[in-house]
XYZ file of N, CA and C in Angstrom:
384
model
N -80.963 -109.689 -119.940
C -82.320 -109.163 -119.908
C -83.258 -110.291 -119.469
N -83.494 -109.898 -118.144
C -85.100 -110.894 -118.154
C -86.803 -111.022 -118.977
N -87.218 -111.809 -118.833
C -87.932 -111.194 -119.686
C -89.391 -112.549 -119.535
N -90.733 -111.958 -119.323
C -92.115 -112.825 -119.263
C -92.777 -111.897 -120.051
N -93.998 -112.725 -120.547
C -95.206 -112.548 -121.482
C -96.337 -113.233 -120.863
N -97.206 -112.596 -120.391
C -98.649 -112.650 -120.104
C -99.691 -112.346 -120.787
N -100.588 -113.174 -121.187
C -101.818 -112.383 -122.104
C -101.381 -111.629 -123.340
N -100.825 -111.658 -123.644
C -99.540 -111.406 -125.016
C -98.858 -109.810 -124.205
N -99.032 -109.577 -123.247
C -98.592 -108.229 -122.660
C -97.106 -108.759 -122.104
N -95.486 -108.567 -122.922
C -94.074 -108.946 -122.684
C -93.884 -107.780 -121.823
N -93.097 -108.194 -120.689
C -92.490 -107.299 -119.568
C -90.721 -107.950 -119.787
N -89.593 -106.938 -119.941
C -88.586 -106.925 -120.086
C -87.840 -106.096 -119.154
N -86.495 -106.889 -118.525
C -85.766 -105.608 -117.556
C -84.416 -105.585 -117.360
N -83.986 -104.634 -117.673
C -82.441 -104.825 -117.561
C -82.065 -103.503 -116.465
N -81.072 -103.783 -115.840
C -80.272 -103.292 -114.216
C -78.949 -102.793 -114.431
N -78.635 -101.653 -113.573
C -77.850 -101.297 -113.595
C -77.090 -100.898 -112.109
N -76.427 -101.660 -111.807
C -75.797 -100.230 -110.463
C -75.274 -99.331 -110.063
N -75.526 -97.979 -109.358
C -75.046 -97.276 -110.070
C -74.617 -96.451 -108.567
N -73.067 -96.948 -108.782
C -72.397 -96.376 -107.693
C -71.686 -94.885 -107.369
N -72.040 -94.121 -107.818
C -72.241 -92.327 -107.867
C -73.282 -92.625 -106.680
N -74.423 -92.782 -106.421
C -75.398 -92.450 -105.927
C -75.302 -93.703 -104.105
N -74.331 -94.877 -104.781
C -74.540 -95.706 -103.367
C -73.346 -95.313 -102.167
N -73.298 -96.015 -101.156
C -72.182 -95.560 -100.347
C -72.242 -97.113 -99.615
N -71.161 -98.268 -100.021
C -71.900 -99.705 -99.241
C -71.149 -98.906 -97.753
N -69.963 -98.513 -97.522
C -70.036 -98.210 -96.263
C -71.315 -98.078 -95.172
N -72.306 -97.504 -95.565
C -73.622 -96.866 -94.794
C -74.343 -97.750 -95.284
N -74.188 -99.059 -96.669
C -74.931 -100.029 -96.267
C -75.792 -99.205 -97.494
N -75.779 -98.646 -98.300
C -76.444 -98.042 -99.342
C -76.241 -98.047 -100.612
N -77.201 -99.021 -100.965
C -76.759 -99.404 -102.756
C -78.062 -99.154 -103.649
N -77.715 -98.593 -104.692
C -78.636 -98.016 -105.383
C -78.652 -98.674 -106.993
N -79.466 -98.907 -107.424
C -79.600 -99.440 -108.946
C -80.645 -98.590 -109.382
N -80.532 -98.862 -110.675
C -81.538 -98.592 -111.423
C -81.762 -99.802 -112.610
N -82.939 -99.461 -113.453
C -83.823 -100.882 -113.594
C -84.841 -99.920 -114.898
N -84.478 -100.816 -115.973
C -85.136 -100.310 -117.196
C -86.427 -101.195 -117.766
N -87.556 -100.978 -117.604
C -88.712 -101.949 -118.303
C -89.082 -101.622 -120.116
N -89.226 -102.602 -120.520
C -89.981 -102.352 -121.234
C -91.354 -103.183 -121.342
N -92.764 -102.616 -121.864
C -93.596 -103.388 -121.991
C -94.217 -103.324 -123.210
N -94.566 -104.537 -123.820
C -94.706 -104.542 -124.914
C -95.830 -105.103 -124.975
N -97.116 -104.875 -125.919
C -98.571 -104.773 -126.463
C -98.140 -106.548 -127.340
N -97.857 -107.393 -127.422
C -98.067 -108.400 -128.379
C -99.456 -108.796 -128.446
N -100.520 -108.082 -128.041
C -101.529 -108.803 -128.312
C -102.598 -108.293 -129.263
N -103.747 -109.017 -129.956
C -104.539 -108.179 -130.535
C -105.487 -106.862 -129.936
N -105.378 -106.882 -128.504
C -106.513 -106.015 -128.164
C -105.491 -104.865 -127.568
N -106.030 -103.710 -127.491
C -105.749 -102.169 -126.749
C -105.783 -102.336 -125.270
N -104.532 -102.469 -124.404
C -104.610 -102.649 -122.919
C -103.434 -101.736 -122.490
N -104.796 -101.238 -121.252
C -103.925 -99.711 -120.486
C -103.108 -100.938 -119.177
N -102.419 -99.837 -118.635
C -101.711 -100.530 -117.533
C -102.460 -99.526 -116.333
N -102.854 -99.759 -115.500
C -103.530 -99.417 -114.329
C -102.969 -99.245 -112.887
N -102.054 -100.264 -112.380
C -101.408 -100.287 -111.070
C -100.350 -100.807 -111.053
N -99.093 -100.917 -110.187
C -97.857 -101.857 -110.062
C -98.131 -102.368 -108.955
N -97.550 -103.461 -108.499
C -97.450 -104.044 -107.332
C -95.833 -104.954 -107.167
N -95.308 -104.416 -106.430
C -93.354 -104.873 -106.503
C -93.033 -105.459 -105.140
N -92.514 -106.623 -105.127
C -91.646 -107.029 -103.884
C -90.099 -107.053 -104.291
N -89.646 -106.695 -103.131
C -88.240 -105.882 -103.186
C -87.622 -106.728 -102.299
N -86.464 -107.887 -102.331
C -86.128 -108.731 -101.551
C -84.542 -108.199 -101.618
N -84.176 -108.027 -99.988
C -82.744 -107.841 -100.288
C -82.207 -108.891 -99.464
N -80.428 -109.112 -99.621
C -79.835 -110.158 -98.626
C -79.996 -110.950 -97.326
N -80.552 -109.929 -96.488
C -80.917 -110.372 -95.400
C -81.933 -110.767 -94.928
N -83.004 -110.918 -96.447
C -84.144 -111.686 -95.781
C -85.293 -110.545 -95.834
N -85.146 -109.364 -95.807
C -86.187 -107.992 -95.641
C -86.723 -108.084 -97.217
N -88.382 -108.055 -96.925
C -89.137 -107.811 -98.319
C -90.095 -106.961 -97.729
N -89.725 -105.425 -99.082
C -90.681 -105.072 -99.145
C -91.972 -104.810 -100.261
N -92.804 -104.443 -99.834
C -93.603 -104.236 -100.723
C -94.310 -102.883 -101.608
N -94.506 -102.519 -102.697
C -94.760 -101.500 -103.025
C -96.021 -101.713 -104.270
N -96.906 -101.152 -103.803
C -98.242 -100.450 -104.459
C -98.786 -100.025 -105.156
N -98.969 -99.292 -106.561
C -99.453 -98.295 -106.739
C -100.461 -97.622 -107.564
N -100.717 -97.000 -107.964
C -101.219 -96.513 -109.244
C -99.687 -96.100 -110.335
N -100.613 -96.846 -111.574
C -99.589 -96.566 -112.339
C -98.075 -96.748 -112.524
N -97.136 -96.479 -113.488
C -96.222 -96.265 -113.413
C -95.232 -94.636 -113.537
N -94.679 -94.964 -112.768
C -93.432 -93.213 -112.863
C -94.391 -91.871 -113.132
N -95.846 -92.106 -112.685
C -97.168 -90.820 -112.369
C -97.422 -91.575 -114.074
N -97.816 -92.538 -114.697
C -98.333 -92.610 -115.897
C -99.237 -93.922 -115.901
N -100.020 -93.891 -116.736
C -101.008 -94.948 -116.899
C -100.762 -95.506 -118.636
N -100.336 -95.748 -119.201
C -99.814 -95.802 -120.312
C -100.980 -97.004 -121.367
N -101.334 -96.298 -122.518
C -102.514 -97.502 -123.179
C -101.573 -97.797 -124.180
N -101.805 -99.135 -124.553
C -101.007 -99.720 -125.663
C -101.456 -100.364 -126.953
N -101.169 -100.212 -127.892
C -102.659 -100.451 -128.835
C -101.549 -101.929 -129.281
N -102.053 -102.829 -130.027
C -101.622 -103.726 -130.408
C -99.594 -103.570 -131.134
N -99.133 -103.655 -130.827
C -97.348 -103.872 -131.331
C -96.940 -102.828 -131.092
N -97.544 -101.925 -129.844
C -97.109 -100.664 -129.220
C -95.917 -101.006 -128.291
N -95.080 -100.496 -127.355
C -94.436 -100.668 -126.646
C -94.180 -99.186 -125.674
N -93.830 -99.437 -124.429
C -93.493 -98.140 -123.507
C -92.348 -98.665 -122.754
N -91.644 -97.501 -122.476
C -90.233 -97.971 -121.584
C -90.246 -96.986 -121.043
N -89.579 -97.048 -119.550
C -89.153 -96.445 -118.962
C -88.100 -96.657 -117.527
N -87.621 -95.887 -116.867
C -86.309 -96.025 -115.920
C -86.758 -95.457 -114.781
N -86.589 -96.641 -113.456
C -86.484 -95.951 -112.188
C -86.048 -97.070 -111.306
N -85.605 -96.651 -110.050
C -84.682 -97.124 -109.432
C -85.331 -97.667 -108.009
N -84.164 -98.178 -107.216
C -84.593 -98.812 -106.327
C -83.021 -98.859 -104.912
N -83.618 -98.796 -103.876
C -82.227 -98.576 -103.144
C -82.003 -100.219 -102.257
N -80.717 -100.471 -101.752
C -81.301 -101.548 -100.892
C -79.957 -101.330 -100.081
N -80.243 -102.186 -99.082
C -79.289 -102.139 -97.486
C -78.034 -103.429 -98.195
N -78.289 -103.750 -98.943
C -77.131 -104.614 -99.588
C -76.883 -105.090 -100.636
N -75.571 -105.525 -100.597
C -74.911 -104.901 -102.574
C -75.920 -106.587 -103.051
N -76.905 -106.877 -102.806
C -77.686 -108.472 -103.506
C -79.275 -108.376 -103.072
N -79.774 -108.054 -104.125
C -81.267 -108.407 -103.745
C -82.078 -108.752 -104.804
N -83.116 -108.860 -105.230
C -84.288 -109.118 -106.365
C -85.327 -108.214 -106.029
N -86.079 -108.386 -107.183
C -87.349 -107.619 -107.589
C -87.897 -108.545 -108.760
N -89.479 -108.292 -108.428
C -90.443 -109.409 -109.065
C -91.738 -108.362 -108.496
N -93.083 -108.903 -109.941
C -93.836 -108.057 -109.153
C -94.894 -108.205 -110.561
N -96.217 -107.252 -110.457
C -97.090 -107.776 -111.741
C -97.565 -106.262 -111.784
N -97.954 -105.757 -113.000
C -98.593 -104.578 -113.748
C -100.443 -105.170 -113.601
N -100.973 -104.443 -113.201
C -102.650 -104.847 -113.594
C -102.699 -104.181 -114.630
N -103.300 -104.867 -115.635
C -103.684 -104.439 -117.127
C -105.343 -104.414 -117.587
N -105.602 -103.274 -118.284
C -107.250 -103.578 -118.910
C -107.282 -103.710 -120.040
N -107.882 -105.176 -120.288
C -108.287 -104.777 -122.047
C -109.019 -103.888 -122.186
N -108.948 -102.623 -122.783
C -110.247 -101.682 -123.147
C -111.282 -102.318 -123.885
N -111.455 -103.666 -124.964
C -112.686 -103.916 -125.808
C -113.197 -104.210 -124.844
N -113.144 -105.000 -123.647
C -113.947 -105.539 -123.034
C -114.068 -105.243 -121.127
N -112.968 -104.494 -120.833
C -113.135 -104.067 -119.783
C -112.060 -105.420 -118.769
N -111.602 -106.497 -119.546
C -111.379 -107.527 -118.614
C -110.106 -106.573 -117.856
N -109.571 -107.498 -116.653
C -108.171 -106.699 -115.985
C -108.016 -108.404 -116.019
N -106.137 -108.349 -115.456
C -105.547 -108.981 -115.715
C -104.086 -108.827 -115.300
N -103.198 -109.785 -114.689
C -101.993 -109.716 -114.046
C -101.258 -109.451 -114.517
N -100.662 -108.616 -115.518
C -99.161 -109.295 -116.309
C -97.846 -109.548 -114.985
N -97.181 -110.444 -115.226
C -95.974 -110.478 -114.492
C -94.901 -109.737 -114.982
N -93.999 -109.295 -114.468
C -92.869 -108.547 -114.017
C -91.799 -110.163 -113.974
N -90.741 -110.292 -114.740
C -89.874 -110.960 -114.333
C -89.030 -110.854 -113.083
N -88.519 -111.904 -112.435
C -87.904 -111.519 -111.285
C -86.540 -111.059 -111.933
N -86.027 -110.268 -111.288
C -84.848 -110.068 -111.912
C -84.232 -109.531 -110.756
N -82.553 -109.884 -110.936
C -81.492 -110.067 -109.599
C -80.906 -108.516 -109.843
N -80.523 -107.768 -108.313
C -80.133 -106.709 -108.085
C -78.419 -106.805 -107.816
N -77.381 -106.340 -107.913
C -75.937 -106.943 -107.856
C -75.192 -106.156 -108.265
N -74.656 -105.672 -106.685
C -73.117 -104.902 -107.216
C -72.170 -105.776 -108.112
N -71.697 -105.236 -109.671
C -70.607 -106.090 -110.026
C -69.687 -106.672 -109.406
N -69.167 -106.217 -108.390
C -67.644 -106.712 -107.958
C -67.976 -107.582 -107.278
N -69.329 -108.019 -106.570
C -70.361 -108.951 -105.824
C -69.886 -110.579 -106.525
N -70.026 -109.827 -108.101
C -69.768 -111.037 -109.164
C -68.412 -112.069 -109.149
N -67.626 -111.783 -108.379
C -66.186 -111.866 -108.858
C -65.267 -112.670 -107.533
């Protein structure tokens, strides 16, 4: 499990690959990728946008945007936590992902980066 803390806001991620869904023949590998984020701090902070770079073997990064997470904006009151699962495809069985949540404190309106640990993408047998 990887795992950073920003502003007391902990981002955690653990990976899976999940070969039902890839085909490396066609160069198609698919994972999936579990967060959790966790409130360690004293104040109430929503999560607002993602922003993800997606690096695979050969050097190709992309980038991804958004509002929210998985269609949710999720508020976290102090020793709250939210998790959730979604995936990511890539042109080869080795890549990473790294990336930051914008967060608001609600008392005060501040925003704020949390980071996203980088964390490595990897067909098992890659391992061996």
């Amino acid at each position: 499990m990887d795992t950073k803390t920003t502003e007391g806001v902990k981002v955690s991620v653990t990976t899976n690959y999940l070969p039902d869904y890839s085909s490396p023949v066609q160069q198609h590998y698919v994972f999936a990728y579990k967060i959790k984020i966790e409130n360690k701090s004293e104040f109430t902070v929503k999560l607002l946008r993602r922003h993800w770079y997606i690096h695979d073997a050969t050097g190709t990064v992309r980038e991804v945007e958004g509002e929210g997470i998985v269609g949710q904006q999720p508020t976290l009151e102090p020793g709250e936590s939210h998790e959730y699962v979604s995936g990511c495809n890539l042109k080869t069985g080795v890549g990473k992902m790294c990336g930051t949540y914008l967060m608001e404190r609600l008392v005060d309106g501040k925003q704020f980066h949390a980071s996203i640990p980088e964390f490595t993408l990897i067909v098992p047998y890659k391992l061996n």
